[in-house]
Short mmCIF file of C-alpha atoms in Angstrom, two decimals:
data_model
loop_
_atom_site.label_atom_id
_atom_site.label_comp_id
_atom_site.label_asym_id
_atom_site.label_seq_id
_atom_site.Cartn_x
_atom_site.Cartn_y
_atom_site.Cartn_z
CA UNK A 1 72.03 82.63 40.59
CA UNK A 2 71.16 83.99 37.60
CA UNK A 3 69.21 81.13 36.95
CA UNK A 4 67.16 81.41 40.09
CA UNK A 5 66.56 84.90 38.94
CA UNK A 6 65.23 83.85 36.13
CA UNK A 7 62.92 81.38 37.80
CA UNK A 8 61.63 84.00 40.03
CA UNK A 9 61.40 86.56 37.23
CA UNK A 10 59.05 83.92 35.61
CA UNK A 11 57.04 83.50 38.25
CA UNK A 12 55.92 86.57 38.76
CA UNK A 13 55.33 87.44 35.23
CA UNK A 14 53.15 84.31 34.84
CA UNK A 15 50.88 85.65 37.89
CA UNK A 16 50.35 89.33 36.51
CA UNK A 17 49.63 87.91 32.83
CA UNK A 18 46.61 85.97 34.92
CA UNK A 19 45.92 88.71 37.28
CA UNK A 20 45.24 91.21 33.53
CA UNK A 21 41.76 90.68 32.33
CA UNK A 22 42.61 91.56 28.48
CA UNK A 23 44.73 88.74 27.85
CA UNK A 24 44.52 85.02 26.64
CA UNK A 25 44.02 83.96 30.41
CA UNK A 26 41.36 85.73 31.21
CA UNK A 27 39.44 84.73 28.41
CA UNK A 28 37.75 81.38 30.82
CA UNK A 29 36.55 84.24 32.97
CA UNK A 30 34.37 86.31 30.20
CA UNK A 31 33.12 82.97 28.53
CA UNK A 32 31.97 82.34 32.28
CA UNK A 33 30.71 85.44 32.97
CA UNK A 34 28.63 85.52 29.35
CA UNK A 35 27.52 82.65 30.93
CA UNK A 36 24.96 84.34 32.72
CA UNK A 37 21.50 83.91 32.92
CA UNK A 38 19.49 86.24 31.22
CA UNK A 39 17.94 88.00 34.15
CA UNK A 40 21.41 89.42 35.62
CA UNK A 41 21.21 91.58 32.27
CA UNK A 42 17.99 92.47 31.42
CA UNK A 43 15.99 94.77 33.17
CA UNK A 44 12.26 93.47 31.56
CA UNK A 45 13.10 89.29 31.37
CA UNK A 46 10.38 87.05 29.83
CA UNK A 47 7.39 85.91 31.66
CA UNK A 48 7.46 82.06 31.69
CA UNK A 49 4.69 81.12 29.07
CA UNK A 50 0.99 81.30 30.63
CA UNK A 51 -1.50 78.40 30.43
CA UNK A 52 -4.18 78.20 27.56
CA UNK A 53 -7.36 78.73 29.91
CA UNK A 54 -5.44 82.29 31.29
CA UNK A 55 -4.63 83.46 28.12
CA UNK A 56 -8.58 82.69 26.34
CA UNK A 57 -10.57 84.87 28.94
CA UNK A 58 -13.03 86.92 27.96
CA UNK A 59 -13.98 90.54 28.92
CA UNK A 60 -17.24 90.35 30.91
CA UNK A 61 -18.70 93.96 31.65
CA UNK A 62 -20.21 95.15 35.03
CA UNK A 63 -24.31 94.86 34.99
CA UNK A 64 -24.03 98.45 35.57
CA UNK A 65 -22.35 99.13 32.14
CA UNK A 66 -24.20 95.84 30.08
CA UNK A 67 -27.22 97.85 30.71
CA UNK A 68 -26.11 101.01 29.76
CA UNK A 69 -25.45 99.22 25.92
CA UNK A 70 -28.52 97.52 26.34
CA UNK A 71 -30.13 101.13 26.46
CA UNK A 72 -28.54 102.23 23.95
CA UNK A 73 -28.67 99.14 21.10
CA UNK A 74 -32.48 99.25 21.97
CA UNK A 75 -32.72 103.92 20.79
CA UNK A 76 -30.62 103.48 17.84
CA UNK A 77 -30.90 100.07 16.53
CA UNK A 78 -34.19 100.38 14.65
CA UNK A 79 -32.84 102.55 12.38
CA UNK A 80 -30.38 101.30 11.11
CA UNK A 81 -32.47 98.18 11.32
CA UNK A 82 -35.52 99.69 9.93
CA UNK A 83 -35.04 98.91 5.67
CA UNK A 84 -34.35 95.17 6.29
CA UNK A 85 -37.14 94.96 8.96
CA UNK A 86 -39.56 96.27 6.32
CA UNK A 87 -38.20 94.44 3.48
CA UNK A 88 -38.91 91.25 6.03
CA UNK A 89 -43.18 92.27 6.18
CA UNK A 90 -43.16 93.50 2.60
CA UNK A 91 -42.09 89.98 1.53
CA UNK A 92 -45.88 89.00 3.45
CA UNK A 93 -47.81 92.05 1.85
CA UNK A 94 -46.62 91.53 -1.48
CA UNK A 95 -47.30 87.63 -2.10
CA UNK A 96 -51.14 87.48 -1.16
CA UNK A 97 -52.57 84.29 -3.22
CA UNK A 98 -55.29 86.26 -4.57
CA UNK A 99 -53.93 88.61 -6.58
CA UNK A 100 -55.17 86.64 -9.81
CA UNK A 101 -58.20 83.66 -8.37
CA UNK A 102 -60.45 86.76 -5.93
CA UNK A 103 -59.28 89.73 -6.90
CA UNK A 104 -58.94 89.70 -10.56
CA UNK A 105 -61.44 86.97 -11.14
CA UNK A 106 -64.11 87.30 -8.57
CA UNK A 107 -64.10 90.80 -8.20
CA UNK A 108 -63.35 91.68 -11.59
CA UNK A 109 -60.90 93.96 -11.15
CA UNK A 110 -58.59 95.00 -14.23
CA UNK A 111 -55.34 92.80 -13.98
CA UNK A 112 -53.19 96.29 -14.42
CA UNK A 113 -50.85 97.94 -12.14
CA UNK A 114 -52.88 100.33 -10.55
CA UNK A 115 -55.14 96.91 -9.14
CA UNK A 116 -51.95 95.72 -7.94
CA UNK A 117 -50.69 98.98 -6.71
CA UNK A 118 -54.07 99.91 -4.92
CA UNK A 119 -54.75 95.26 -3.20
CA UNK A 120 -50.67 95.47 -2.48
CA UNK A 121 -51.31 99.39 -0.37
CA UNK A 122 -54.74 97.30 0.71
CA UNK A 123 -51.90 94.63 2.54
CA UNK A 124 -49.17 96.93 3.92
CA UNK A 125 -52.27 99.43 5.67
CA UNK A 126 -53.04 96.38 7.82
CA UNK A 127 -49.73 95.33 8.08
CA UNK A 128 -49.17 98.74 9.46
CA UNK A 129 -52.06 99.17 11.92
CA UNK A 130 -50.34 96.01 14.00
CA UNK A 131 -47.08 97.48 13.42
CA UNK A 132 -48.36 100.89 15.59
CA UNK A 133 -48.30 99.48 18.69
CA UNK A 134 -44.54 99.01 19.10
CA UNK A 135 -42.46 101.53 20.05
CA UNK A 136 -40.41 101.57 17.08
CA UNK A 137 -43.64 100.91 14.55
CA UNK A 138 -41.90 104.99 12.96
CA UNK A 139 -39.20 103.49 11.90
CA UNK A 140 -40.58 99.74 10.89
CA UNK A 141 -43.63 101.31 8.74
CA UNK A 142 -40.80 103.86 7.13
CA UNK A 143 -39.19 100.97 5.50
CA UNK A 144 -42.13 98.97 4.77
CA UNK A 145 -43.34 101.82 3.14
CA UNK A 146 -39.66 102.47 1.27
CA UNK A 147 -39.57 98.98 0.06
CA UNK A 148 -43.51 99.07 -1.02
CA UNK A 149 -42.28 101.89 -3.16
CA UNK A 150 -39.17 100.60 -4.43
CA UNK A 151 -41.17 97.77 -5.97
CA UNK A 152 -43.31 99.58 -7.76
CA UNK A 153 -41.34 101.55 -9.14
CA UNK A 154 -39.36 98.36 -10.75
CA UNK A 155 -42.21 97.04 -11.55
CA UNK A 156 -42.22 100.59 -13.51
CA UNK A 157 -39.44 100.49 -15.63
CA UNK A 158 -39.90 96.92 -16.40
CA UNK A 159 -43.32 98.29 -18.52
CA UNK A 160 -41.59 99.97 -20.06
CA UNK A 161 -40.90 103.49 -19.25
CA UNK A 162 -37.41 104.74 -19.18
CA UNK A 163 -37.99 108.51 -18.53
CA UNK A 164 -36.89 109.14 -15.06
CA UNK A 165 -39.35 112.51 -15.12
CA UNK A 166 -41.70 110.43 -15.71
CA UNK A 167 -41.13 107.35 -13.55
CA UNK A 168 -40.40 109.86 -10.68
CA UNK A 169 -43.42 112.15 -10.89
CA UNK A 170 -45.44 108.47 -11.33
CA UNK A 171 -44.25 107.77 -8.16
CA UNK A 172 -45.35 110.93 -6.30
CA UNK A 173 -49.14 110.59 -8.06
CA UNK A 174 -48.70 107.32 -6.28
CA UNK A 175 -47.75 108.05 -2.83
CA UNK A 176 -50.46 110.51 -2.77
CA UNK A 177 -53.00 107.95 -3.68
CA UNK A 178 -51.62 106.32 -0.72
CA UNK A 179 -51.62 108.38 2.41
CA UNK A 180 -55.28 109.19 0.87
CA UNK A 181 -55.52 105.54 0.99
CA UNK A 182 -54.99 105.06 4.50
CA UNK A 183 -56.22 108.06 5.82
CA UNK A 184 -60.06 106.18 4.79
CA UNK A 185 -58.85 103.01 5.62
CA UNK A 186 -57.84 104.02 9.41
CA UNK A 187 -61.24 106.01 9.90
CA UNK A 188 -63.28 103.22 8.31
CA UNK A 189 -61.64 101.35 10.83
CA UNK A 190 -61.92 102.92 13.57
CA UNK A 191 -65.66 103.31 12.88
CA UNK A 192 -67.91 100.35 11.02
CA UNK A 193 -68.00 97.86 8.33
CA UNK A 194 -69.88 100.33 6.07
CA UNK A 195 -67.11 102.98 6.74
CA UNK A 196 -64.82 100.37 5.51
CA UNK A 197 -66.87 99.01 2.95
CA UNK A 198 -66.99 102.52 1.46
CA UNK A 199 -62.74 103.10 1.51
CA UNK A 200 -62.67 100.01 0.14
CA UNK A 201 -64.93 100.92 -2.66
CA UNK A 202 -63.09 103.83 -3.09
CA UNK A 203 -59.73 102.83 -3.37
CA UNK A 204 -60.33 99.87 -4.98
CA UNK A 205 -62.55 99.60 -7.58
CA UNK A 206 -61.32 102.52 -10.67
CA UNK A 207 -63.96 104.18 -12.50
CA UNK A 208 -65.75 102.08 -14.59
CA UNK A 209 -64.73 99.04 -13.08
CA UNK A 210 -67.55 97.21 -10.61
CA UNK A 211 -66.66 94.31 -7.11
CA UNK A 212 -69.16 92.18 -6.24
CA UNK A 213 -67.22 90.95 -2.59
CA UNK A 214 -66.92 93.77 -1.00
CA UNK A 215 -69.03 92.23 2.30
CA UNK A 216 -66.26 89.28 1.54
CA UNK A 217 -63.34 91.96 1.46
CA UNK A 218 -64.56 93.75 4.88
CA UNK A 219 -64.79 90.72 7.05
CA UNK A 220 -61.39 89.24 5.83
CA UNK A 221 -59.50 92.86 6.55
CA UNK A 222 -61.12 92.69 9.99
CA UNK A 223 -59.73 88.93 10.03
CA UNK A 224 -55.92 89.47 9.30
CA UNK A 225 -55.79 92.49 11.42
CA UNK A 226 -57.46 89.60 13.78
CA UNK A 227 -54.60 87.83 13.73
CA UNK A 228 -52.19 90.34 13.20
CA UNK A 229 -53.29 91.97 17.12
CA UNK A 230 -52.15 88.16 18.19
CA UNK A 231 -48.86 87.51 16.64
CA UNK A 232 -45.94 88.88 18.58
CA UNK A 233 -44.33 92.13 16.90
CA UNK A 234 -40.95 89.78 17.31
CA UNK A 235 -42.30 86.92 14.89
CA UNK A 236 -44.21 90.03 12.46
CA UNK A 237 -40.80 92.07 11.58
CA UNK A 238 -39.29 88.65 11.70
CA UNK A 239 -41.68 86.84 8.74
CA UNK A 240 -43.08 84.77 10.89
CA UNK A 241 -46.77 86.61 9.50
CA UNK A 242 -48.48 84.69 6.52
CA UNK A 243 -52.02 86.41 5.32
CA UNK A 244 -55.19 83.85 4.51
CA UNK A 245 -56.71 83.57 0.87
CA UNK A 246 -59.55 85.32 0.53
CA UNK A 247 -62.92 83.09 1.50
CA UNK A 248 -65.71 83.26 -0.01
#
């Protein structure tokens, strides 16, 4: 009788232990739960890997937005590109091939800084005449003139002048001289060859000098302006124009 009661107690106790979650017998159930998929516990399941074609999609603006961006760039970019464009155009104006053999030897001009400045002013003016036809001429011409006077300042300092006051005073005089040269050449170009020849004579020939090839210079200037007029503005500002040599 006592043995039967003991067996019944052991059976009931074993069944109770199997139903308790904190007992050793419940561990397989806990392990089973922890092995469930992550989606049961995570509110933001990890997305599967996307194909490479979908991950590298390019953002394309609608046509209306793209047109707006282009208009803004056309309006503001010339102001920031003016110095770079002026540097490219000035490269063509300052590397003309006839300074020594024509302007110094044939025209009997002294090989001085003033002669360089006067002849380079003529080439800069011809480029400015062409650029004026462009809507952004104000920025491009300003960049061209800035590069011209930066080069002039370098040559002044390279000649041995170290005083900043003297350099600044000299540059102020050169600016005034350049403005007068541009105005007189504009008038001569608009009126007649005789007026243009007189403007070239006044601005290129020193007081005690003599120029022998005025007619050829006038013809050369009009020829180069004609070539510049036939050159697209995009080619000019990209460095695609070179001045010809003066032909006697």
